[in-house]
CSV table of C-alpha atoms in Angstrom, one decimal:
chain,number,residue,atom,x,y,z
A,260,UNK,CA,145.8,91.1,78.5
A,261,UNK,CA,149.5,89.6,79.0
A,262,UNK,CA,150.4,88.6,82.5
A,263,UNK,CA,152.3,91.4,84.4
A,264,UNK,CA,156.2,90.3,84.4
A,265,UNK,CA,158.0,92.0,87.5
A,266,UNK,CA,161.4,94.1,86.0
A,267,UNK,CA,163.4,97.0,87.2
A,268,UNK,CA,162.8,98.7,84.2
A,269,UNK,CA,160.5,101.9,84.1
A,270,UNK,CA,156.8,101.0,82.7
A,271,UNK,CA,155.1,103.1,80.8
A,272,UNK,CA,152.7,101.9,81.0
A,273,UNK,CA,150.4,100.5,84.4
A,274,UNK,CA,149.8,97.5,84.2
A,275,UNK,CA,145.8,95.5,85.1
A,276,UNK,CA,144.4,92.4,85.8
A,277,UNK,CA,141.0,93.3,84.8
A,278,UNK,CA,137.7,95.9,86.3
A,279,UNK,CA,135.1,96.6,88.0
A,280,UNK,CA,132.3,98.9,88.2
A,281,UNK,CA,132.2,101.2,91.6
A,282,UNK,CA,129.2,103.8,91.6
A,283,UNK,CA,128.8,106.9,93.2
A,284,UNK,CA,128.3,106.7,96.8
A,285,UNK,CA,125.5,108.5,97.5
A,286,UNK,CA,127.1,111.0,99.9
A,287,UNK,CA,128.2,112.4,96.1
A,288,UNK,CA,126.0,114.8,96.2
A,289,UNK,CA,127.3,116.8,99.7
A,290,UNK,CA,130.2,117.5,97.0
A,291,UNK,CA,128.0,119.1,94.8
A,292,UNK,CA,127.6,121.8,97.4
A,293,UNK,CA,131.0,122.5,97.1
A,294,UNK,CA,131.9,123.0,94.1
A,295,UNK,CA,132.7,127.1,95.2
A,296,UNK,CA,130.3,128.6,93.0
A,297,UNK,CA,129.5,132.4,93.8
A,298,UNK,CA,126.2,132.9,94.2
A,299,UNK,CA,126.0,135.8,91.1
A,300,UNK,CA,127.9,132.1,89.0
A,301,UNK,CA,125.6,130.6,90.0
A,302,UNK,CA,122.0,132.2,89.3
A,303,UNK,CA,123.9,133.3,86.1
A,304,UNK,CA,124.2,129.3,85.1
A,305,UNK,CA,121.0,129.0,85.7
A,306,UNK,CA,120.2,131.7,83.3
A,307,UNK,CA,122.8,129.8,80.6
A,308,UNK,CA,120.3,126.5,80.8
A,309,UNK,CA,117.0,129.5,79.7
A,310,UNK,CA,119.3,130.5,76.9
A,311,UNK,CA,119.8,127.0,75.8
A,312,UNK,CA,116.0,126.5,76.0
A,313,UNK,CA,115.2,129.0,73.7
A,314,UNK,CA,113.7,131.8,76.3
A,315,UNK,CA,113.1,135.4,75.6
A,316,UNK,CA,112.4,136.3,78.9
A,317,UNK,CA,113.5,135.1,82.5
A,318,UNK,CA,112.8,136.4,85.8
A,319,UNK,CA,114.6,135.8,88.9
A,320,UNK,CA,112.6,136.3,91.5
A,321,UNK,CA,113.2,136.9,95.6
A,322,UNK,CA,110.7,136.2,97.5
A,323,UNK,CA,110.0,137.5,100.7
A,324,UNK,CA,107.4,137.4,104.0
A,325,UNK,CA,107.5,140.7,105.6
A,326,UNK,CA,111.3,140.6,106.7
A,327,UNK,CA,111.9,136.6,105.4
A,328,UNK,CA,113.4,135.7,102.0
A,329,UNK,CA,111.5,132.4,101.8
A,330,UNK,CA,112.8,131.6,98.4
A,331,UNK,CA,114.3,132.1,95.3
A,332,UNK,CA,112.9,131.0,92.1
A,333,UNK,CA,113.9,131.8,88.4
A,334,UNK,CA,111.4,131.0,85.4
A,335,UNK,CA,111.5,131.4,81.7
A,336,UNK,CA,109.7,131.0,78.6
A,337,UNK,CA,111.7,128.3,77.2
A,338,UNK,CA,111.0,125.1,75.3
A,339,UNK,CA,110.5,123.1,79.0
A,340,UNK,CA,110.8,119.4,79.5
A,341,UNK,CA,108.6,116.9,79.6
A,342,UNK,CA,108.9,113.7,82.4
A,343,UNK,CA,111.6,112.1,80.8
A,344,UNK,CA,113.9,114.9,79.7
A,345,UNK,CA,113.4,116.4,83.4
A,346,UNK,CA,115.0,112.9,84.9
A,347,UNK,CA,117.3,113.2,82.6
A,348,UNK,CA,118.7,117.0,83.7
A,349,UNK,CA,117.9,116.5,87.3
A,350,UNK,CA,119.9,113.0,87.1
A,351,UNK,CA,123.6,113.4,89.1
A,352,UNK,CA,126.4,112.5,85.9
A,353,UNK,CA,123.1,111.9,83.9
A,354,UNK,CA,123.6,111.6,79.8
A,355,UNK,CA,122.7,114.7,77.8
A,356,UNK,CA,123.3,115.8,73.8
A,357,UNK,CA,124.0,119.8,74.0
A,358,UNK,CA,123.6,121.9,70.9
A,359,UNK,CA,127.0,123.1,68.9
A,360,UNK,CA,125.4,126.3,70.3
A,361,UNK,CA,124.9,125.6,73.7
A,362,UNK,CA,125.8,127.4,76.5
A,363,UNK,CA,125.9,124.0,78.8
A,364,UNK,CA,129.0,122.4,78.9
A,365,UNK,CA,129.2,119.4,81.0
A,366,UNK,CA,125.8,118.7,82.4
A,367,UNK,CA,126.1,119.5,86.4
A,368,UNK,CA,125.5,123.1,86.6
A,369,UNK,CA,121.6,123.5,87.7
A,370,UNK,CA,122.4,120.8,90.4
A,371,UNK,CA,125.5,122.3,91.6
A,372,UNK,CA,124.4,125.7,91.4
A,373,UNK,CA,122.3,124.6,92.8
A,374,UNK,CA,122.9,122.8,95.6
A,375,UNK,CA,126.0,125.2,96.3
A,376,UNK,CA,123.5,127.5,97.6
A,377,UNK,CA,120.0,125.6,98.7
A,378,UNK,CA,119.6,122.6,100.6
A,379,UNK,CA,116.5,121.7,98.4
A,380,UNK,CA,115.8,123.0,94.8
A,381,UNK,CA,112.8,122.1,93.1
A,382,UNK,CA,112.3,121.8,89.2
A,383,UNK,CA,108.9,123.0,87.4
A,384,UNK,CA,108.7,122.5,83.2
A,385,UNK,CA,106.0,121.9,80.3
A,386,UNK,CA,106.2,121.8,77.1
A,387,UNK,CA,103.4,122.6,73.9
A,388,UNK,CA,103.0,119.0,74.2
A,389,UNK,CA,103.3,117.8,78.3
A,390,UNK,CA,101.5,118.7,81.1
A,391,UNK,CA,103.1,120.4,83.3
A,392,UNK,CA,105.6,118.2,86.2
A,393,UNK,CA,108.3,118.2,88.5
A,394,UNK,CA,110.6,117.1,89.9
A,395,UNK,CA,112.8,118.4,93.7
A,396,UNK,CA,116.2,117.5,95.5
A,397,UNK,CA,116.9,117.8,98.9
A,398,UNK,CA,120.2,117.6,99.5
A,399,UNK,CA,119.5,115.4,102.7
A,400,UNK,CA,117.2,112.5,100.9
A,401,UNK,CA,119.6,113.1,97.6
A,402,UNK,CA,123.0,111.9,99.6
A,403,UNK,CA,121.0,108.6,102.1
A,404,UNK,CA,119.9,107.1,98.0
A,405,UNK,CA,119.8,108.9,95.3
A,406,UNK,CA,116.2,109.8,96.0
A,407,UNK,CA,114.7,112.3,94.1
A,408,UNK,CA,111.4,113.4,94.7
A,409,UNK,CA,108.2,113.7,92.0
A,410,UNK,CA,106.2,116.9,92.9
A,411,UNK,CA,102.4,117.0,93.1
A,412,UNK,CA,101.2,117.7,89.2
A,413,UNK,CA,98.5,119.9,90.6
A,414,UNK,CA,101.1,122.7,92.1
A,415,UNK,CA,103.0,121.8,88.8
A,416,UNK,CA,100.6,123.4,87.3
A,417,UNK,CA,99.5,126.0,90.1
A,418,UNK,CA,102.9,127.0,90.2
A,419,UNK,CA,103.0,127.9,86.2
A,420,UNK,CA,100.0,129.2,86.4
A,421,UNK,CA,101.3,131.4,89.1
A,422,UNK,CA,104.2,132.8,86.9
A,423,UNK,CA,101.5,133.0,83.9
A,424,UNK,CA,102.9,136.1,82.9
A,425,UNK,CA,106.5,134.8,81.8
A,426,UNK,CA,105.3,131.1,81.2
A,427,UNK,CA,102.0,131.1,78.8
A,428,UNK,CA,102.3,127.6,76.7
A,429,UNK,CA,106.1,126.1,77.5
A,430,UNK,CA,108.6,127.2,80.0
A,431,UNK,CA,110.2,126.1,83.3
A,432,UNK,CA,110.8,127.3,87.3
A,433,UNK,CA,113.7,126.6,89.3
A,434,UNK,CA,112.8,127.1,92.9
A,435,UNK,CA,115.7,127.6,95.6
A,436,UNK,CA,114.5,126.4,99.7
A,437,UNK,CA,116.8,126.2,102.5
A,438,UNK,CA,119.2,129.4,100.5
A,439,UNK,CA,121.6,129.6,102.8
A,440,UNK,CA,122.8,133.2,102.3
A,441,UNK,CA,119.5,133.9,103.5
A,442,UNK,CA,118.8,132.4,106.6
A,443,UNK,CA,122.3,134.8,107.4
A,444,UNK,CA,120.1,138.0,107.8
A,445,UNK,CA,120.2,139.3,110.7
A,446,UNK,CA,116.9,141.6,112.0
A,447,UNK,CA,116.4,145.1,110.5
A,448,UNK,CA,119.0,143.8,107.3
A,449,UNK,CA,116.7,142.6,105.1
A,450,UNK,CA,116.6,145.6,102.8
A,451,UNK,CA,120.2,146.1,102.7
A,452,UNK,CA,121.1,142.3,101.5
A,453,UNK,CA,118.6,142.3,99.2
A,454,UNK,CA,119.7,145.5,97.5
A,455,UNK,CA,123.2,144.6,97.8
A,456,UNK,CA,122.6,141.2,96.5
A,457,UNK,CA,120.6,142.5,93.2
A,458,UNK,CA,123.3,145.6,93.0
A,459,UNK,CA,126.6,142.4,92.4
A,460,UNK,CA,123.4,139.8,90.6
A,461,UNK,CA,122.6,142.9,87.7
A,462,UNK,CA,126.5,143.7,87.9
A,463,UNK,CA,127.5,140.0,86.8
A,464,UNK,CA,124.4,138.8,84.3
A,465,UNK,CA,124.8,142.4,82.7
A,466,UNK,CA,127.9,141.7,81.7
A,467,UNK,CA,128.6,137.9,81.4
A,468,UNK,CA,125.8,138.1,78.8
A,469,UNK,CA,126.3,141.6,77.7
A,470,UNK,CA,125.8,139.7,74.3
A,471,UNK,CA,122.7,138.3,74.3
A,472,UNK,CA,121.3,141.2,76.5
A,473,UNK,CA,121.8,143.7,73.9
A,474,UNK,CA,119.2,141.8,71.4
A,475,UNK,CA,115.8,143.3,71.5
A,476,UNK,CA,114.1,140.1,72.1
A,477,UNK,CA,116.3,138.7,75.1
A,478,UNK,CA,115.5,140.6,78.8
A,479,UNK,CA,116.5,139.2,82.1
A,480,UNK,CA,114.2,141.0,85.4
A,481,UNK,CA,115.2,140.7,89.2
A,482,UNK,CA,112.0,141.3,91.0
A,483,UNK,CA,111.4,140.7,94.9
A,484,UNK,CA,107.5,139.9,95.5
A,485,UNK,CA,105.3,139.4,98.4
A,486,UNK,CA,104.8,135.9,99.1
A,487,UNK,CA,101.0,136.5,99.8
A,488,UNK,CA,99.9,139.3,98.1
A,489,UNK,CA,102.1,138.7,94.7
A,490,UNK,CA,102.8,142.3,94.4
A,491,UNK,CA,106.2,143.4,93.4
A,492,UNK,CA,108.6,145.2,95.6
A,493,UNK,CA,111.0,145.9,93.8
A,494,UNK,CA,111.5,145.4,89.2
A,495,UNK,CA,115.0,145.8,87.4
A,496,UNK,CA,115.4,144.8,84.2
A,497,UNK,CA,118.9,143.8,83.3
A,498,UNK,CA,121.4,146.4,81.3
A,499,UNK,CA,124.2,145.1,79.4
A,500,UNK,CA,127.7,145.4,80.4
A,501,UNK,CA,130.0,146.0,77.4
A,502,UNK,CA,133.2,145.4,78.6
A,503,UNK,CA,134.5,147.4,75.7
A,504,UNK,CA,131.8,150.0,75.3
A,505,UNK,CA,133.7,152.8,75.5
A,506,UNK,CA,132.6,156.0,73.6
A,507,UNK,CA,136.0,157.5,72.1
A,508,UNK,CA,138.3,154.8,72.0
A,509,UNK,CA,141.5,155.8,74.2
A,510,UNK,CA,144.3,156.0,71.0
A,511,UNK,CA,143.7,156.2,67.4
A,512,UNK,CA,143.4,153.1,65.1
A,513,UNK,CA,141.3,150.4,67.6
A,514,UNK,CA,140.4,148.5,68.3
A,515,UNK,CA,142.0,146.5,65.8
A,516,UNK,CA,142.6,142.6,65.2
A,517,UNK,CA,145.4,140.4,65.4
A,518,UNK,CA,146.2,136.9,64.3
A,519,UNK,CA,147.8,134.5,66.5
A,520,UNK,CA,148.9,131.2,65.1
A,521,UNK,CA,148.0,128.3,67.4
A,522,UNK,CA,149.5,125.4,66.8
A,523,UNK,CA,145.8,122.6,66.9
A,524,UNK,CA,143.7,125.4,67.3
A,525,UNK,CA,144.5,126.9,63.7
A,526,UNK,CA,144.6,131.2,63.3
A,527,UNK,CA,143.1,132.6,66.7
A,528,UNK,CA,141.7,136.4,66.4
A,529,UNK,CA,142.1,138.7,69.2
A,530,UNK,CA,140.7,142.0,69.1
A,531,UNK,CA,142.8,144.3,70.9
A,532,UNK,CA,141.1,147.7,72.5
A,533,UNK,CA,142.5,150.4,74.3
A,534,UNK,CA,140.6,152.3,76.9
A,535,UNK,CA,140.7,155.7,76.9
A,536,UNK,CA,142.1,156.5,79.6
A,537,UNK,CA,140.7,157.8,83.0
A,538,UNK,CA,137.1,156.2,81.9
A,539,UNK,CA,134.8,156.6,85.0
A,540,UNK,CA,132.3,154.6,83.1
A,541,UNK,CA,130.7,151.5,84.9
A,542,UNK,CA,131.7,149.2,82.1
A,543,UNK,CA,135.7,150.0,82.9
A,544,UNK,CA,135.8,151.1,86.6
A,545,UNK,CA,132.3,149.1,88.2
A,546,UNK,CA,133.2,145.8,87.3
A,547,UNK,CA,136.4,145.0,89.4
A,548,UNK,CA,139.7,146.2,90.8
A,549,UNK,CA,141.2,147.6,87.4
A,550,UNK,CA,144.5,145.0,87.6
A,551,UNK,CA,142.1,142.3,87.0
A,552,UNK,CA,139.8,143.3,84.4
A,553,UNK,CA,142.6,143.7,82.2
A,554,UNK,CA,143.9,141.4,79.7
A,555,UNK,CA,141.8,138.6,78.2
A,556,UNK,CA,138.0,138.7,78.0
A,557,UNK,CA,137.1,135.0,76.8
A,558,UNK,CA,133.8,134.3,75.0
A,559,UNK,CA,131.8,131.0,74.4
A,560,UNK,CA,129.2,131.2,72.0
A,561,UNK,CA,129.2,134.5,72.6
A,562,UNK,CA,128.8,134.3,76.4
A,563,UNK,CA,131.3,135.3,78.7
A,564,UNK,CA,133.4,133.6,80.7
A,565,UNK,CA,136.7,135.1,81.8
A,566,UNK,CA,136.5,138.7,82.1
A,567,UNK,CA,139.8,139.2,82.2
A,568,UNK,CA,143.7,137.6,83.1
A,569,UNK,CA,146.0,137.0,81.1
A,570,UNK,CA,146.1,133.4,81.8
A,571,UNK,CA,149.8,132.9,82.5
A,572,UNK,CA,151.1,134.9,79.8
A,573,UNK,CA,152.4,137.8,82.1
A,574,UNK,CA,151.4,139.2,84.9
A,575,UNK,CA,148.9,142.1,86.0
A,576,UNK,CA,151.0,145.0,85.7
A,577,UNK,CA,148.8,149.4,86.4
A,578,UNK,CA,150.4,150.3,83.0
A,579,UNK,CA,148.4,147.6,81.5
A,580,UNK,CA,145.3,149.2,82.6
A,581,UNK,CA,144.1,150.0,79.5
A,582,UNK,CA,144.4,146.8,77.5
A,583,UNK,CA,141.7,144.3,76.9
A,584,UNK,CA,141.8,141.7,74.2
A,585,UNK,CA,138.4,140.0,73.0
A,586,UNK,CA,138.9,136.3,72.2
A,587,UNK,CA,136.0,134.2,70.5
A,588,UNK,CA,136.4,130.6,71.3
A,589,UNK,CA,136.5,127.7,68.2
A,590,UNK,CA,133.2,126.4,67.9
A,591,UNK,CA,135.5,122.8,67.6
A,592,UNK,CA,136.6,121.2,70.6
A,593,UNK,CA,140.6,121.5,70.9
A,594,UNK,CA,143.3,120.4,73.7
A,595,UNK,CA,144.2,123.9,74.0
A,596,UNK,CA,141.8,126.1,75.2
A,597,UNK,CA,139.1,124.6,78.2
A,598,UNK,CA,137.2,125.9,80.0
A,599,UNK,CA,135.9,125.8,84.1
A,600,UNK,CA,133.2,123.9,85.4
A,601,UNK,CA,131.9,127.0,86.5
A,602,UNK,CA,132.7,129.3,83.5
A,603,UNK,CA,134.2,131.7,85.0
A,604,UNK,CA,137.7,131.3,83.0
A,605,UNK,CA,139.7,129.2,80.6
A,606,UNK,CA,142.9,127.0,81.0
A,607,UNK,CA,145.6,127.2,77.9
A,608,UNK,CA,148.3,125.3,76.9
A,609,UNK,CA,151.6,126.8,76.8
A,610,UNK,CA,151.1,126.8,72.3
A,611,UNK,CA,148.9,130.2,73.1
A,612,UNK,CA,151.5,131.6,74.3
A,613,UNK,CA,153.8,130.4,71.4
A,614,UNK,CA,150.9,131.4,69.0
A,615,UNK,CA,151.3,135.2,71.5
A,616,UNK,CA,154.6,136.0,70.8
A,617,UNK,CA,153.9,135.7,66.5
A,618,UNK,CA,150.9,136.9,66.7
A,619,UNK,CA,150.0,140.1,63.7
A,620,UNK,CA,147.9,142.7,63.1
A,621,UNK,CA,147.3,143.1,58.8
A,622,UNK,CA,150.0,145.4,59.1
A,623,UNK,CA,152.1,143.3,60.2
A,624,UNK,CA,152.5,145.0,63.8
A,625,UNK,CA,152.9,142.5,67.0
A,626,UNK,CA,150.7,141.8,69.9
A,627,UNK,CA,153.6,143.4,72.0
A,628,UNK,CA,153.5,146.5,70.4
A,629,UNK,CA,150.2,146.7,70.7
A,630,UNK,CA,150.4,146.3,74.6
A,631,UNK,CA,153.6,148.9,74.0
A,632,UNK,CA,150.9,151.5,73.2
A,633,UNK,CA,148.5,150.3,75.8
A,634,UNK,CA,150.9,151.4,78.3
A,635,UNK,CA,152.7,154.4,76.8
A,636,UNK,CA,148.2,155.8,76.6
A,637,UNK,CA,148.1,155.3,80.0
A,638,UNK,CA,152.1,156.3,81.1
A,639,UNK,CA,151.1,159.6,79.0
A,640,UNK,CA,147.2,160.3,80.4
A,641,UNK,CA,149.1,159.5,84.3
A,642,UNK,CA,151.6,162.5,83.2
A,643,UNK,CA,148.3,165.3,82.5
A,644,UNK,CA,147.6,167.3,84.9
A,645,UNK,CA,145.1,165.7,86.9
A,646,UNK,CA,140.9,165.8,85.9
A,647,UNK,CA,138.9,167.3,87.3
A,648,UNK,CA,137.5,165.1,90.1
A,649,UNK,CA,133.3,164.9,91.2
A,650,UNK,CA,131.9,164.0,94.5
A,651,UNK,CA,131.1,161.2,95.2
A,652,UNK,CA,127.8,160.3,95.7
A,653,UNK,CA,125.0,158.0,97.6
A,654,UNK,CA,123.8,155.7,94.8
A,655,UNK,CA,120.6,155.8,93.5
A,656,UNK,CA,117.6,153.2,94.2
A,657,UNK,CA,114.3,151.6,93.8
A,658,UNK,CA,112.2,153.7,91.3
A,659,UNK,CA,114.3,154.6,89.1
A,660,UNK,CA,114.5,153.4,85.3
A,661,UNK,CA,117.8,151.1,85.3
A,662,UNK,CA,119.1,152.8,82.5
A,663,UNK,CA,119.1,156.2,84.2
A,664,UNK,CA,121.2,154.7,87.4
A,665,UNK,CA,123.5,153.3,84.9
A,666,UNK,CA,123.8,156.4,83.6
A,667,UNK,CA,124.4,158.2,87.1
A,668,UNK,CA,126.8,156.0,88.4
A,669,UNK,CA,129.3,156.1,85.1
A,670,UNK,CA,129.1,159.4,85.7
A,671,UNK,CA,129.3,160.3,89.5
A,672,UNK,CA,131.3,158.0,91.5
A,673,UNK,CA,129.6,156.0,94.2
A,674,UNK,CA,130.0,155.8,97.9
A,675,UNK,CA,130.4,152.2,99.2
A,676,UNK,CA,128.4,151.1,102.1
A,677,UNK,CA,125.6,153.9,102.1
A,678,UNK,CA,122.1,152.5,101.5
A,679,UNK,CA,120.9,153.6,98.3
A,680,UNK,CA,118.4,156.6,97.8
A,681,UNK,CA,114.5,155.5,96.9
A,682,UNK,CA,112.1,157.1,95.2
A,683,UNK,CA,108.6,156.3,96.6
A,684,UNK,CA,104.7,158.2,95.5
A,685,UNK,CA,103.1,158.7,98.6
A,686,UNK,CA,99.5,160.6,99.4
A,687,UNK,CA,101.4,164.0,100.8
A,688,UNK,CA,99.3,167.6,101.2
A,689,UNK,CA,99.0,169.6,98.1
A,690,UNK,CA,101.2,172.0,99.2
A,691,UNK,CA,103.6,169.7,99.2
A,692,UNK,CA,105.1,168.7,96.2
A,693,UNK,CA,108.6,166.1,97.9
A,694,UNK,CA,110.0,165.1,101.1
A,695,UNK,CA,112.7,163.6,102.9
A,696,UNK,CA,113.7,161.0,105.0
A,697,UNK,CA,117.2,161.4,105.6
A,698,UNK,CA,117.7,158.4,108.4
A,699,UNK,CA,116.2,155.9,106.0
A,700,UNK,CA,117.5,158.0,102.7
A,701,UNK,CA,113.9,157.9,100.4
A,702,UNK,CA,112.2,161.1,98.7
A,703,UNK,CA,109.0,160.9,99.0
A,704,UNK,CA,107.2,162.2,96.2
A,705,UNK,CA,103.3,163.7,96.0
A,706,UNK,CA,101.4,161.3,94.3
A,707,UNK,CA,98.2,163.5,93.6
A,708,UNK,CA,101.4,165.4,91.1
A,709,UNK,CA,101.3,162.2,89.4
A,710,UNK,CA,99.3,161.8,86.4
A,711,UNK,CA,101.1,164.9,85.3
A,712,UNK,CA,104.6,163.5,84.8
A,713,UNK,CA,102.8,159.8,83.2
A,714,UNK,CA,99.5,161.5,81.5
A,715,UNK,CA,97.7,158.5,79.8
A,716,UNK,CA,100.7,155.6,80.2
A,717,UNK,CA,101.1,153.2,83.4
A,718,UNK,CA,102.4,154.1,85.7
A,719,UNK,CA,105.4,152.0,87.6
A,720,UNK,CA,107.7,152.0,89.9
A,721,UNK,CA,110.5,153.3,88.0
A,722,UNK,CA,108.1,155.8,86.0
A,723,UNK,CA,108.6,160.1,85.5
A,724,UNK,CA,112.8,159.5,85.3
A,725,UNK,CA,113.3,163.0,84.1
A,726,UNK,CA,112.0,164.2,87.3
A,727,UNK,CA,113.6,161.8,89.3
A,728,UNK,CA,116.9,162.5,87.8
A,729,UNK,CA,116.6,166.0,88.2
A,730,UNK,CA,115.6,165.6,92.3
A,731,UNK,CA,118.2,162.9,92.4
A,732,UNK,CA,121.0,165.6,91.3
A,733,UNK,CA,119.4,168.0,93.4
A,734,UNK,CA,118.7,166.8,96.5
A,735,UNK,CA,121.0,163.7,97.0
A,736,UNK,CA,123.8,165.9,99.4
A,737,UNK,CA,120.8,166.4,101.8
A,738,UNK,CA,121.5,162.8,102.4
A,739,UNK,CA,125.0,162.8,102.4
A,740,UNK,CA,125.4,165.6,104.6
A,741,UNK,CA,123.4,164.3,107.4
A,742,UNK,CA,121.3,166.9,110.0
A,743,UNK,CA,119.3,170.1,107.9
A,744,UNK,CA,120.8,173.6,107.8
A,745,UNK,CA,118.6,176.6,107.8
A,746,UNK,CA,120.0,177.9,104.5
A,747,UNK,CA,119.2,173.6,102.6
A,748,UNK,CA,115.7,173.6,104.1
A,749,UNK,CA,115.2,177.2,102.6
A,750,UNK,CA,116.1,175.3,98.7
A,751,UNK,CA,113.7,172.6,99.6
A,752,UNK,CA,110.5,174.7,100.5
A,753,UNK,CA,111.4,176.4,97.5
A,754,UNK,CA,111.8,173.6,95.0
A,755,UNK,CA,108.2,173.1,96.6
A,756,UNK,CA,107.2,175.5,95.5
A,757,UNK,CA,108.2,175.5,92.7
A,758,UNK,CA,107.5,172.2,91.5
A,759,UNK,CA,103.5,172.5,93.4
A,760,UNK,CA,102.9,175.1,91.6
A,761,UNK,CA,105.0,174.1,87.6
A,762,UNK,CA,103.1,170.3,88.6
A,763,UNK,CA,99.1,172.3,88.5
A,764,UNK,CA,99.7,173.7,85.2
A,765,UNK,CA,101.3,170.6,84.0
A,766,UNK,CA,97.8,168.8,85.3
A,767,UNK,CA,95.3,172.0,83.8
A,768,UNK,CA,96.8,171.6,80.5
A,769,UNK,CA,96.9,168.1,80.0
A,770,UNK,CA,93.1,168.3,81.7
A,771,UNK,CA,92.1,171.5,79.0
A,772,UNK,CA,93.9,169.1,75.9
A,773,UNK,CA,91.5,166.2,77.1
A,774,UNK,CA,88.2,168.4,77.3
């Protein structure tokens, strides 16, 4: 390099006089815990790793010890890692080659997502050809000297065996201990915390991974597990929430594909949708404020990485609430679109805005004309007479099949801040079919009559969806309206009498057919 010669002129290149290596201080680990990951986004990042590993089953498990939540695990049946691969995965700044279709991008997600919410991250994995192995990061030890613990091999195998229903020949378990959100739960609030946390997680995973969840060979379940008995206290399957999942478009001729010529990328397809006005569906109203959910829905390798927003090309306005546009990022790297580390948004350069101004469909209609049609559809609906409004209800909770629960939430506006209604089979007198606990929001069902609704099928916590759906519709007002009345008590006595008789008839018919 040539020596620097002082000059009054501007130096377009910064002069240097050599270089030196400056390895990160151990305190760098602390910065991983301050990346701003939301709880749901952190779990989604772990599920991304499972998808990259070829998993078909993923289970998010909250481990409960009476009223305490002690750990959180994410278990998958992916290809797993041997010791060398696990060391790379647990190294801060470790090098890893990603496949072209991988959801992983920066190599920091596992550590940053986990340490943002827990004081200890343990990863245990096995492959078809290598035994179970494990590593543990504890923030306190890592901050001192980047020390990563080697987990006892026998414990690794014991934990894999505990979840042999998910992991058969290969898979991975990510374990969080010292979860900071768990340690803030006050006495008597565990159930409410779990319900709120799981509801948000269902919505986030259902939305951001909806293309994967729509496949027949991929499933994500959330369970609450008794840490001692291993009993599942709650089990919910995640259903996809398609942000374009309306039944009939809000305007004829949509969806419609526009093509934007973007310098440095080429032609970028924009699939423009107009939602039906005043839709009650969760995919429209249940994923956040409508003003935040209009705009671009950007996908990278089928994973949603931005759910709404205009990326600086315009401001959100109420009359564009029906406008949603799907964009699949180009598979090859480019200088126009860049993903945020947390995979919760995309940064764009002015080249995208210029391409948007020139975007047109196959008939030459401009993207600006699409926005005008979305606005017109919104304004026309606003001028019409107000539609019939359904009464807000207490949300359905545990014991109801997730698909039925989703339909109920699609069709009925939900009361905020109310504990959901739980359905539970219990031992009860033979002349009683059901009872309700208004204070705890529980519908108790007489388990003597459970056979009438399951026959030879295996009973599960979410069984008898027709029965529970009907009972929810007729009983919900009894929880919402508080104290009982003579009329409502008489109604429930009538329903009990009829249902006991109907269930006995059903069981008699079943026994006669079986005999």
